[in-house]
Tab-separated table of C-alpha atoms in Angstrom:
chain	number	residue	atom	x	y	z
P	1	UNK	CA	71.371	173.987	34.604
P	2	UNK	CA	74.694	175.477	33.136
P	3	UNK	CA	74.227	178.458	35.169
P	4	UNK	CA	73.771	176.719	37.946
P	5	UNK	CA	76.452	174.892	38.011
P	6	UNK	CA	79.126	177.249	37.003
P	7	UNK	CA	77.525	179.665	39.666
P	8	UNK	CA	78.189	176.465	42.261
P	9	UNK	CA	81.879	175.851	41.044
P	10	UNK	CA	82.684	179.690	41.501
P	11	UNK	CA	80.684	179.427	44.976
P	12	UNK	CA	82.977	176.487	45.850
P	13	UNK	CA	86.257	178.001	44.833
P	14	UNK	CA	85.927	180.516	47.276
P	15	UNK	CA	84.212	178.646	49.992
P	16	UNK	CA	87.131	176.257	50.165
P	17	UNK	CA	90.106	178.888	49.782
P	18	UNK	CA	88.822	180.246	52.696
P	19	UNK	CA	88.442	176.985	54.647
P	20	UNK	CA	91.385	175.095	53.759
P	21	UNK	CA	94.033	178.351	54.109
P	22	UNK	CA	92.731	178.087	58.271
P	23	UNK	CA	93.528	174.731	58.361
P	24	UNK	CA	96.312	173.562	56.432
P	25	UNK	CA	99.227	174.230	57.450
P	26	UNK	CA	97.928	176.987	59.453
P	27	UNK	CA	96.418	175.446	62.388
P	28	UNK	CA	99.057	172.852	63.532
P	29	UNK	CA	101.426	176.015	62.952
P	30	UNK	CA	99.531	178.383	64.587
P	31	UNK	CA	98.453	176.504	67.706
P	32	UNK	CA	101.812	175.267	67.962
P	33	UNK	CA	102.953	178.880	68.046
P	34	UNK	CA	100.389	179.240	71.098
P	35	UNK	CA	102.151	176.415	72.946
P	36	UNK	CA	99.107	174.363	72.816
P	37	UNK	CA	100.310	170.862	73.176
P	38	UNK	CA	100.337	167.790	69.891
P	39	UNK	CA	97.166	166.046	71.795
P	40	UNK	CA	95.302	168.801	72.182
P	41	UNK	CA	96.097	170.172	68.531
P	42	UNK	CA	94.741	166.934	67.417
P	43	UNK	CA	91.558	167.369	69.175
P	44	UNK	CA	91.352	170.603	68.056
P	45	UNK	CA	91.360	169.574	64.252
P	46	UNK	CA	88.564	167.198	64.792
P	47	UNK	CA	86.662	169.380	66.241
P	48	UNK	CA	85.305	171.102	62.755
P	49	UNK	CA	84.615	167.694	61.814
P	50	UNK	CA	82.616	166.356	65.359
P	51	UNK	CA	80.346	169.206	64.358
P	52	UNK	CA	79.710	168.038	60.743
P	53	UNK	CA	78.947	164.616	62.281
P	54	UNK	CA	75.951	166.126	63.666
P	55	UNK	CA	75.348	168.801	60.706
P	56	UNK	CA	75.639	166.812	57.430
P	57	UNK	CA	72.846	164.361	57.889
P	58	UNK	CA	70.217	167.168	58.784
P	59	UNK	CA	71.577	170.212	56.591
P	60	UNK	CA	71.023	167.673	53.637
P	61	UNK	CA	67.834	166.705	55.095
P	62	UNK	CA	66.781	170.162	55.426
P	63	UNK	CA	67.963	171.425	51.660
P	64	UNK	CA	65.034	168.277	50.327
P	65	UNK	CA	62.320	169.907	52.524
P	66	UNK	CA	63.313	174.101	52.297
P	67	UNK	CA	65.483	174.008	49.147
P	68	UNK	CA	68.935	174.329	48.475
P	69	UNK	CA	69.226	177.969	48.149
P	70	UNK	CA	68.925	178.384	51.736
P	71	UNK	CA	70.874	175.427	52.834
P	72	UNK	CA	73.981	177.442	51.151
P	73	UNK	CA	72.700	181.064	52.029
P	74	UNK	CA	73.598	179.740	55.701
P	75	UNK	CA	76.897	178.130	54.844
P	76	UNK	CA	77.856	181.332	53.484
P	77	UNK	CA	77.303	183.001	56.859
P	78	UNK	CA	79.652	180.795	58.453
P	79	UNK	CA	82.133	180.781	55.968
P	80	UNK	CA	82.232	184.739	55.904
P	81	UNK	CA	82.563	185.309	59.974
P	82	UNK	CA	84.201	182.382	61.380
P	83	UNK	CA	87.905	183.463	59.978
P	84	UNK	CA	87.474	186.639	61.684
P	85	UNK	CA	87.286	184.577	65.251
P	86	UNK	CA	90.643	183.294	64.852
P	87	UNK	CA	91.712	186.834	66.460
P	88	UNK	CA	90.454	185.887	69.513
P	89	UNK	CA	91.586	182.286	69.867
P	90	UNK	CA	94.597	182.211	72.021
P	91	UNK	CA	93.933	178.982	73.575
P	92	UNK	CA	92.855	175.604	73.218
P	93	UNK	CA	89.636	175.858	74.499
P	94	UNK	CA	88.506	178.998	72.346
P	95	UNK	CA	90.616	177.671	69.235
P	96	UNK	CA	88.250	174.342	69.247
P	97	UNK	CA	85.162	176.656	69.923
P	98	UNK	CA	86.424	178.533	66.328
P	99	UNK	CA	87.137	175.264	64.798
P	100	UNK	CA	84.024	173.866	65.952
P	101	UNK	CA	82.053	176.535	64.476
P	102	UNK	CA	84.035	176.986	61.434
P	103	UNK	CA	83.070	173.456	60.506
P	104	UNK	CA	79.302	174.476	60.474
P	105	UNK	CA	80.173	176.095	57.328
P	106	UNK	CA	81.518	173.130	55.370
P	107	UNK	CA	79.023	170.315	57.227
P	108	UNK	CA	75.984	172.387	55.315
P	109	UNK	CA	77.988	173.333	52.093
P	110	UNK	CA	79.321	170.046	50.578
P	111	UNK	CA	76.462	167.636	50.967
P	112	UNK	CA	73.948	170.609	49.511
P	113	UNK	CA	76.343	171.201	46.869
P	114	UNK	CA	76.823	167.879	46.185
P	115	UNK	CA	73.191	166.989	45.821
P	116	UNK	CA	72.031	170.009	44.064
P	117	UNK	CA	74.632	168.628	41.210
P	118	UNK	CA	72.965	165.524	41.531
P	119	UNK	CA	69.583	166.747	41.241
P	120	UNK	CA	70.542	168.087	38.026
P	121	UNK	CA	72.317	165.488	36.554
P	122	UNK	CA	71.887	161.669	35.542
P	123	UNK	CA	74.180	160.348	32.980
P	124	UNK	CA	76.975	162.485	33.723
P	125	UNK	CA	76.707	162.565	37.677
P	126	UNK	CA	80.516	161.216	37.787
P	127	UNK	CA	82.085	163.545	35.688
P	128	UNK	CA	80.149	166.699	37.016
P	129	UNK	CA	81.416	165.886	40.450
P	130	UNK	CA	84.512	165.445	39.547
P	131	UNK	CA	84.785	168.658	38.012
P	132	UNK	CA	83.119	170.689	40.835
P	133	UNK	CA	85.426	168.498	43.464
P	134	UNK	CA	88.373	169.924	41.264
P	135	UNK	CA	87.203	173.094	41.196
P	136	UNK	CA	87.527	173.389	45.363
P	137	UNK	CA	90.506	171.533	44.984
P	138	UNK	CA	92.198	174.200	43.122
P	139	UNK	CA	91.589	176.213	46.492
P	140	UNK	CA	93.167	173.222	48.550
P	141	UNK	CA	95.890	173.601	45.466
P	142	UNK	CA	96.367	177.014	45.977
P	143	UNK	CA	95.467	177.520	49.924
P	144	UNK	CA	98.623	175.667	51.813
P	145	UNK	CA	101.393	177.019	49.620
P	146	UNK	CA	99.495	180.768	49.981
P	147	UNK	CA	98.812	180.327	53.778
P	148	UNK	CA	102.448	179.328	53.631
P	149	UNK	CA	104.082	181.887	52.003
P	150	UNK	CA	101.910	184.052	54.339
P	151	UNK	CA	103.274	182.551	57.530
P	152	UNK	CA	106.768	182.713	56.432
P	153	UNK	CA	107.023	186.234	55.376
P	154	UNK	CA	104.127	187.984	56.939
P	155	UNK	CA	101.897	186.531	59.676
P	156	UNK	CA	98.558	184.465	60.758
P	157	UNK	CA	96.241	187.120	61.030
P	158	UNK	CA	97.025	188.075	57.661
P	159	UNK	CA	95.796	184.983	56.647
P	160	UNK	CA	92.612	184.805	58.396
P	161	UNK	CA	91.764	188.034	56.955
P	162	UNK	CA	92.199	186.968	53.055
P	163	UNK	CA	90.198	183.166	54.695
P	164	UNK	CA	87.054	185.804	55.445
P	165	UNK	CA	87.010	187.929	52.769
P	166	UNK	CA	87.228	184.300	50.611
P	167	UNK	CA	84.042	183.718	52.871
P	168	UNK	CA	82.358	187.000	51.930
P	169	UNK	CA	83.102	186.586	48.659
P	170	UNK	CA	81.164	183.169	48.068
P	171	UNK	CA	78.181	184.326	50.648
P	172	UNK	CA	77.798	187.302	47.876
P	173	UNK	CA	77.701	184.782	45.179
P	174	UNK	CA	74.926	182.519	46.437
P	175	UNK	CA	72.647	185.045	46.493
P	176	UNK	CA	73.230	184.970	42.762
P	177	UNK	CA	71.728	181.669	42.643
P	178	UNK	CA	68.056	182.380	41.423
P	179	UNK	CA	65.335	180.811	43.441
P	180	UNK	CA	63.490	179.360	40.567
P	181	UNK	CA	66.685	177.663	39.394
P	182	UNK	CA	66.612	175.660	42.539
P	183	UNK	CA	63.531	175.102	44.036
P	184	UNK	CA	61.892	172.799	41.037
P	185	UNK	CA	63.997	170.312	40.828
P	186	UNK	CA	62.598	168.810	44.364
P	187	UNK	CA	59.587	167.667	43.155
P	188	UNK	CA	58.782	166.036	46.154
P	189	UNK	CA	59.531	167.236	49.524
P	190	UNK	CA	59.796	164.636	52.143
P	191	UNK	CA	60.156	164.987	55.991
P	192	UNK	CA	63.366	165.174	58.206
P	193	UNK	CA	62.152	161.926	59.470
P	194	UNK	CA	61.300	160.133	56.546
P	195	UNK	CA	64.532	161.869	54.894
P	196	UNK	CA	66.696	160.306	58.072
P	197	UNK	CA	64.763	157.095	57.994
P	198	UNK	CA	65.837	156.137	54.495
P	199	UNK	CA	69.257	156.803	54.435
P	200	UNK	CA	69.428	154.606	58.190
P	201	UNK	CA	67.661	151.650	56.164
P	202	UNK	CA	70.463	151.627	53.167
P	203	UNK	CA	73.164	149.250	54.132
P	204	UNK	CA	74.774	150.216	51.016
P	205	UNK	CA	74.806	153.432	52.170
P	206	UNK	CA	76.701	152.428	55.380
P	207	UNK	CA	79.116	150.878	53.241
P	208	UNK	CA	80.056	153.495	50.801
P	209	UNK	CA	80.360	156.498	53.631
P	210	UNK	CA	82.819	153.677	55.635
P	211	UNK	CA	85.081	153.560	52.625
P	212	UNK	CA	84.748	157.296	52.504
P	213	UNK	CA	85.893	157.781	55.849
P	214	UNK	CA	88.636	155.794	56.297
P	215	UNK	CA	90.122	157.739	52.955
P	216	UNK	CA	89.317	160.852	55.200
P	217	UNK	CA	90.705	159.300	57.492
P	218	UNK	CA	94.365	159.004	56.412
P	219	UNK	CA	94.118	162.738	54.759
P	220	UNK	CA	93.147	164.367	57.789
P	221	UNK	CA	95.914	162.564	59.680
P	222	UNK	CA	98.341	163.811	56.907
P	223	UNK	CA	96.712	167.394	56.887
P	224	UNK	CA	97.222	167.878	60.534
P	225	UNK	CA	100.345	166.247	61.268
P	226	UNK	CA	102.837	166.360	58.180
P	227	UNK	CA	103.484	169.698	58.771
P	228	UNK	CA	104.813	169.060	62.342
P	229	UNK	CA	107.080	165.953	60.842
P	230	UNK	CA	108.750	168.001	58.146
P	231	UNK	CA	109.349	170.953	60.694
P	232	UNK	CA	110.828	167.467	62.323
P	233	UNK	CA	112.987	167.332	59.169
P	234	UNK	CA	113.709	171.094	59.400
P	235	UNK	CA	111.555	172.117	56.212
P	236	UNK	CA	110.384	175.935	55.862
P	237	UNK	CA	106.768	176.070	56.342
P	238	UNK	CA	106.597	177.503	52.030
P	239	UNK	CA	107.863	173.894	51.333
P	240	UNK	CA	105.582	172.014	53.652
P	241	UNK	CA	102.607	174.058	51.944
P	242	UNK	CA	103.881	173.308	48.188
P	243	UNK	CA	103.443	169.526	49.227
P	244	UNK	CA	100.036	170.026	49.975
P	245	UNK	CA	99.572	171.971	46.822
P	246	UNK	CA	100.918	168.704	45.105
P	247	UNK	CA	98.708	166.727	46.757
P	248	UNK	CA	95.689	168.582	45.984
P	249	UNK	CA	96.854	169.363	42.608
P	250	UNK	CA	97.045	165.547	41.783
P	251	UNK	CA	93.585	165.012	43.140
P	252	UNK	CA	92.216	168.172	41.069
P	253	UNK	CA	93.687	166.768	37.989
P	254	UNK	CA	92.996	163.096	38.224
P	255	UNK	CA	89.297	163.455	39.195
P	256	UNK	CA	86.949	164.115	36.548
P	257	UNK	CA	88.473	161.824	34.276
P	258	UNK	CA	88.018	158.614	37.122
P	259	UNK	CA	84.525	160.034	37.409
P	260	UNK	CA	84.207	160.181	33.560
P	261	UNK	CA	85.256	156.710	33.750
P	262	UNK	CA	83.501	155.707	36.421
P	263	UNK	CA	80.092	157.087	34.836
P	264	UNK	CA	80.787	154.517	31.847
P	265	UNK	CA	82.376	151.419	33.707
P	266	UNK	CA	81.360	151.443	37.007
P	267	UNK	CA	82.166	152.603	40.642
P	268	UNK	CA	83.407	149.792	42.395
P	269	UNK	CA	86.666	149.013	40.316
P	270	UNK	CA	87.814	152.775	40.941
P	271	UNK	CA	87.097	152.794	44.798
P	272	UNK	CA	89.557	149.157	44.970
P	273	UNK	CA	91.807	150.573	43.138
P	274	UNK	CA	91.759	154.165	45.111
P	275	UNK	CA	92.111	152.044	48.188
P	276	UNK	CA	95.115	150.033	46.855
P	277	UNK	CA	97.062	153.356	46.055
P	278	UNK	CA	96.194	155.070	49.117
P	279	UNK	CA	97.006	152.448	51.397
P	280	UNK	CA	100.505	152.301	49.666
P	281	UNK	CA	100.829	155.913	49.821
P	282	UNK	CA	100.466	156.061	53.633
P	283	UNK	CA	103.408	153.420	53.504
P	284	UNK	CA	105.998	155.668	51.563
P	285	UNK	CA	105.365	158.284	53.571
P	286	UNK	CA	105.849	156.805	56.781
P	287	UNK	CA	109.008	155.633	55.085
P	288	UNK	CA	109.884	158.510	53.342
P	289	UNK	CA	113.270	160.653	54.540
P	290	UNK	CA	113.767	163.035	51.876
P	291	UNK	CA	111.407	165.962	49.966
P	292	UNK	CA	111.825	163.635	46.982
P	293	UNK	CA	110.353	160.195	48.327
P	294	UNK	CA	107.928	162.120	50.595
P	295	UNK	CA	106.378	164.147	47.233
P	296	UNK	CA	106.177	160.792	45.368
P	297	UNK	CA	104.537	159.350	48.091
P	298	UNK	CA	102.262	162.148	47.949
P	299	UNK	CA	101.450	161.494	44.516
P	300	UNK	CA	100.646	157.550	44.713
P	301	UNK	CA	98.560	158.722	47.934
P	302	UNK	CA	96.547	161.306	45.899
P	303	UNK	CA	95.820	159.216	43.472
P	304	UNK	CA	93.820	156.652	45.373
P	305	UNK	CA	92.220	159.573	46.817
P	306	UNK	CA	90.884	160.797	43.097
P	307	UNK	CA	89.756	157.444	42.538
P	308	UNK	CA	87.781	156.756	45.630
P	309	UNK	CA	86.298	160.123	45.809
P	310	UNK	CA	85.213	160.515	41.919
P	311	UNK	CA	83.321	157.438	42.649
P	312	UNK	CA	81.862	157.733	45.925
P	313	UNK	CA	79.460	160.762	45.753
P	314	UNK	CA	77.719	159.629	42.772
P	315	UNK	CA	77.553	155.801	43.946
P	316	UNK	CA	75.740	157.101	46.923
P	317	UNK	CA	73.334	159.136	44.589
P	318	UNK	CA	72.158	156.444	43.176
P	319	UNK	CA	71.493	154.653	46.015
P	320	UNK	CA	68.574	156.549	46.619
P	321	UNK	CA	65.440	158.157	45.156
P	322	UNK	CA	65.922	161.695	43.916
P	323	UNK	CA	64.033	163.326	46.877
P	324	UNK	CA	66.321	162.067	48.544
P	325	UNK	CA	69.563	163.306	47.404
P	326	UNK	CA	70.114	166.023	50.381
P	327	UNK	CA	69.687	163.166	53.157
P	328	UNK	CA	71.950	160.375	51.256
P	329	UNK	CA	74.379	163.349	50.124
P	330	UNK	CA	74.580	164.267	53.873
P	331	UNK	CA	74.550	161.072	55.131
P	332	UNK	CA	78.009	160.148	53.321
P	333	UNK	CA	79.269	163.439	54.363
P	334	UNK	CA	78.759	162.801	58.137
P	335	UNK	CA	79.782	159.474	57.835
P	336	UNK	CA	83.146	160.760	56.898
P	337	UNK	CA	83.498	162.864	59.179
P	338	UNK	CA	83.576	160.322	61.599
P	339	UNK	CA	86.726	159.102	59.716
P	340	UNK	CA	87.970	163.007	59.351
P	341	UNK	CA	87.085	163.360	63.184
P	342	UNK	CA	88.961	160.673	64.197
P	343	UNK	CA	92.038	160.717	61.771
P	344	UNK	CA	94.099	163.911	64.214
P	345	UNK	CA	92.554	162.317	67.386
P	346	UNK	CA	94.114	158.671	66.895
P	347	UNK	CA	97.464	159.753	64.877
P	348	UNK	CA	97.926	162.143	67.726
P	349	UNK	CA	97.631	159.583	70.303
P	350	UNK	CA	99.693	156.753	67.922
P	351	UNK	CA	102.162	159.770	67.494
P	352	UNK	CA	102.876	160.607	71.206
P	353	UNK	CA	103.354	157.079	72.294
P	354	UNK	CA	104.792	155.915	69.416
P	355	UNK	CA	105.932	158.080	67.068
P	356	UNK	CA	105.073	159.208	63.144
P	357	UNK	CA	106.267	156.357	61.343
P	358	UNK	CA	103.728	154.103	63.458
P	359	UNK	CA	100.981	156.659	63.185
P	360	UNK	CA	100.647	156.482	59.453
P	361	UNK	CA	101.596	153.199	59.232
P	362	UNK	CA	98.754	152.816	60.931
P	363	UNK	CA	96.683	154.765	58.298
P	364	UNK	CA	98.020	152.262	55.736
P	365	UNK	CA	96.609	149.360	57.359
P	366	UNK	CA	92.890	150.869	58.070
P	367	UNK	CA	92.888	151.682	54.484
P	368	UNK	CA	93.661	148.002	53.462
P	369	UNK	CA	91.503	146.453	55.940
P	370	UNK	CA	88.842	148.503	54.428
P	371	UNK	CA	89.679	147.386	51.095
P	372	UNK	CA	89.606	143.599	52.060
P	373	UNK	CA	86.020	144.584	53.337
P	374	UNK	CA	84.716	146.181	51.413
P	375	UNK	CA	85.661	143.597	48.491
P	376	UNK	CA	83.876	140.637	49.872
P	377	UNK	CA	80.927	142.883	51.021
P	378	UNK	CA	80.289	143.647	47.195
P	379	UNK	CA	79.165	139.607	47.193
C-alpha cells in the first residue's frame, strides 16, 4: 500500500508539472503572442476540460472493470506526446485541437488516481488525498513561476519541451506500478453500465461535483485570465507566475491538514467554510489594484479552495460502494469540468462586454449562491 502510494505521488508530481507549465501562464501568453483573440483564448482553455467532460465518467468506469494500471498506462501516453504538439499550433483551431487532446491526459489520470487512493484507504481517505493533491500541487507551485521565468528570458518552445519530458518521465514511472499491487483491490468488477448507472442515481453525488465545479469554476477563470489583467497592470510575466506559485503553494500547504480534519469532524463544515473564503477571495481580487492586495486576495481565495477540495474527493468516496470508486471518482471529476469548462468561456464573454472587475465579481457570486444551496440542501 505504501509503495503504492508513494509510487502515485511521484507519478503525480510529474504528470502535473508537465500539465500545468502548458497552461498557466503559458497559454493566455502564448496564444496571445499568436494574435488569437480574448474569446477565442477562452474557448481554447475549455477545451482540455470539454474533453474531460466526456472522459472522466468512463476512464473511471473503465479503471473498476480493467484495473487501474492501465487506466494510468494511457494517461501517461498523453501526458508524454501532447507537449510536443504545441510546435505545430499556430492557430486557434489547431491550438484547441492540442488543448483538446492534452486534456485526455488529465480526464483519465485524476479520477484513477484518486480512486486507486481510495481503494486503499478507509480511515484516513481525507488526509491521504490531501497529501497526494499537495503533492501535484507542488508542480502547480513550481510550474507558473518556471514557465515564467522561461517565457521571460528564453522562449515557449522551451517550455513545452521540459512539459514532455515531465510527461515521459511519469509514463516511465507507471510502469513501475506492479500489476498485483493493483488489480486485487477490485474485488468486484462491475459493468460500464451498471458503473454509470449508479453514480446517475446518487443525488448526493450531483451535489458534491456542483460544489466542486463552481470552485473550478472561479480557478479556471483566474488561471486563464489574471495573467492578461496584470499584463493590464504592466506586471512581467516572472511576477504574474510567482502569484500562481502563491496560490498553489497555499493550497499545497493547507490541504492535508483540512482533510486530516475533515477525516475526524466531518466534510460538510470544511466545504461552507471553503465556499465562504473563496467567494470573498474572488471579491478582493476584482478589487484589488496593487501586487500586495491582489497576493492577499490570492491567499483568502486559496484557502477556500484547500478546504473544499480536501473534503470533496473523499465525501464522494463514500458515497458509494467500493467497486465503485472509479465511476463516483470520475463522476465528480467530469462534473467539474463542466465548471472548469465553463469558467474561461463565461469570464471571457463577462470580460469583453464588461470588463474584469465584473467578470470575477461574477465568480464571487456563483460561489455564494452555491454556498446558500448547498446549505439548505444538507436538510
Amino acid at each position: 500500500m505504501a509503495k503504492v502510494f508513494i509510487l502515485l505521488c511521484i507519478i503525480g508530481f510529474f504528470a502535473i508539472l508537465s500539465s500545468t507549465m502548458s497552461k498557466s501562464p503559458t497559454l493566455p501568453l502564448y496564444a496571445d503572442k499568436l494574435g488569437i483573440s480574448v474569446t477565442d483564448i477562452g474557448l481554447i482553455a475549455a477545451a482540455s476540460t470539454i474533453t474531460g467532460i466526456f472522459t472522466n465518467v468512463v476512464a473511471g468506469s473503465l479503471s473498476d472493470i480493467y484495473g487501474r494500471k492501465r487506466l494510468l498506462l494511457a494517461s501517461g501516453l498523453f501526458f508524454s506526446t501532447a507537449p510536443f504538439m504545441y510546435f505545430i499550433a499556430r492557430n486557434a483551431p489547431l491550438l484547441a485541437a492540442v488543448r483538446a487532446y492534452h486534456g485526455l491526459a488529465t480526464a483519465i489520470f485524476t479520477p484513477v488516481a484518486f480512486a486507486l487512493i481510495a481503494d486503499l484507504h478507509k480511515t484516513d481517505r481525507g488526509e491521504k488525498m490531501g497529501l497526494f493533491s499537495s503533492t501535484t500541487i507542488v508542480s502547480r507551485l513550481i510550474a507558473p513561476a518556471l514557465a515564467g521565468y522561461i517565457i521571460t528570458f528564453y522562449d515557449f518552445p522551451l517550455v513545452f519541451t521540459i512539459c514532455g519530458v515531465s510527461g515521459i518521465v511519469a509514463l516511465a514511472m507507471i510502469f513501475r506500478i506492479e500489476d498485483q499491487n493493483v488489480s486485487h483491490i477490485v474485488i468486484e468488477k462491475p459493468s460500464l453500465a451498471s458503473g454509470i448507472s449508479k453514480i446517475l442515481s446518487s443525488s448526493a453525488l450531483f451535489i458534491a461535483g456542483i460544489v466542486n465545479a463552481t470552485v473550478y469554476f472561479a480557478m479556471q477563470s483566474i488561471e486563464t485570465f489574471l495573467p492578461l489583467f496584470l499584463k493590464f497592470l504592466e506586471v512581467d510575466p516572472f511576477i504574474t507566475g510567482i502569484l500562481f506559485s502563491i496560490e498553489m503553494a497555499t493550497i499545497a500547504l493547507f490541504k492535508p491538514y483540512f482533510g486530516k480534519l475533515s477525516d475526524k469532524y466531518g466534510r460538510t463544515g470544511f466545504i461552507l467554510a471553503g465556499l465562504a473564503f473563496s467567494g470573498s477571495g474572488m471579491v478582493a481580487i476584482a478589487y484589488s489594484r496593487n501586487l500586495i492586495l491582489t497576493t492577499t486576495a490570492i491567499v483568502l481565495f486559496s484557502m477556500g479552495v484547500a478546504m473544499v477540495t480536501s473534503s470533496i474527493m473523499p465525501l464522494a468516496s463514500e458515497l458509494v460502494p467500493k467497486e465503485f470508486h472509479g465511476a463516483a471518482m470520475g463522476a465528480l471529476e467530469t462534473i467539474k469540468d463542466v465548471g472548469q469548462g465553463l469558467g474561461p468561456i463565461v469570464t471571457s464573454l463577462a470580460i469583453a462586454y464588461m470588463g474584469f472587475r465584473e467578470a470575477f465579481l461574477i465568480s464571487a457570486f456563483i460561489l455564494f449562491i452555491v454556498l446558500i444551496l448547498f446549505k439548505y440542501l444538507l436538510k
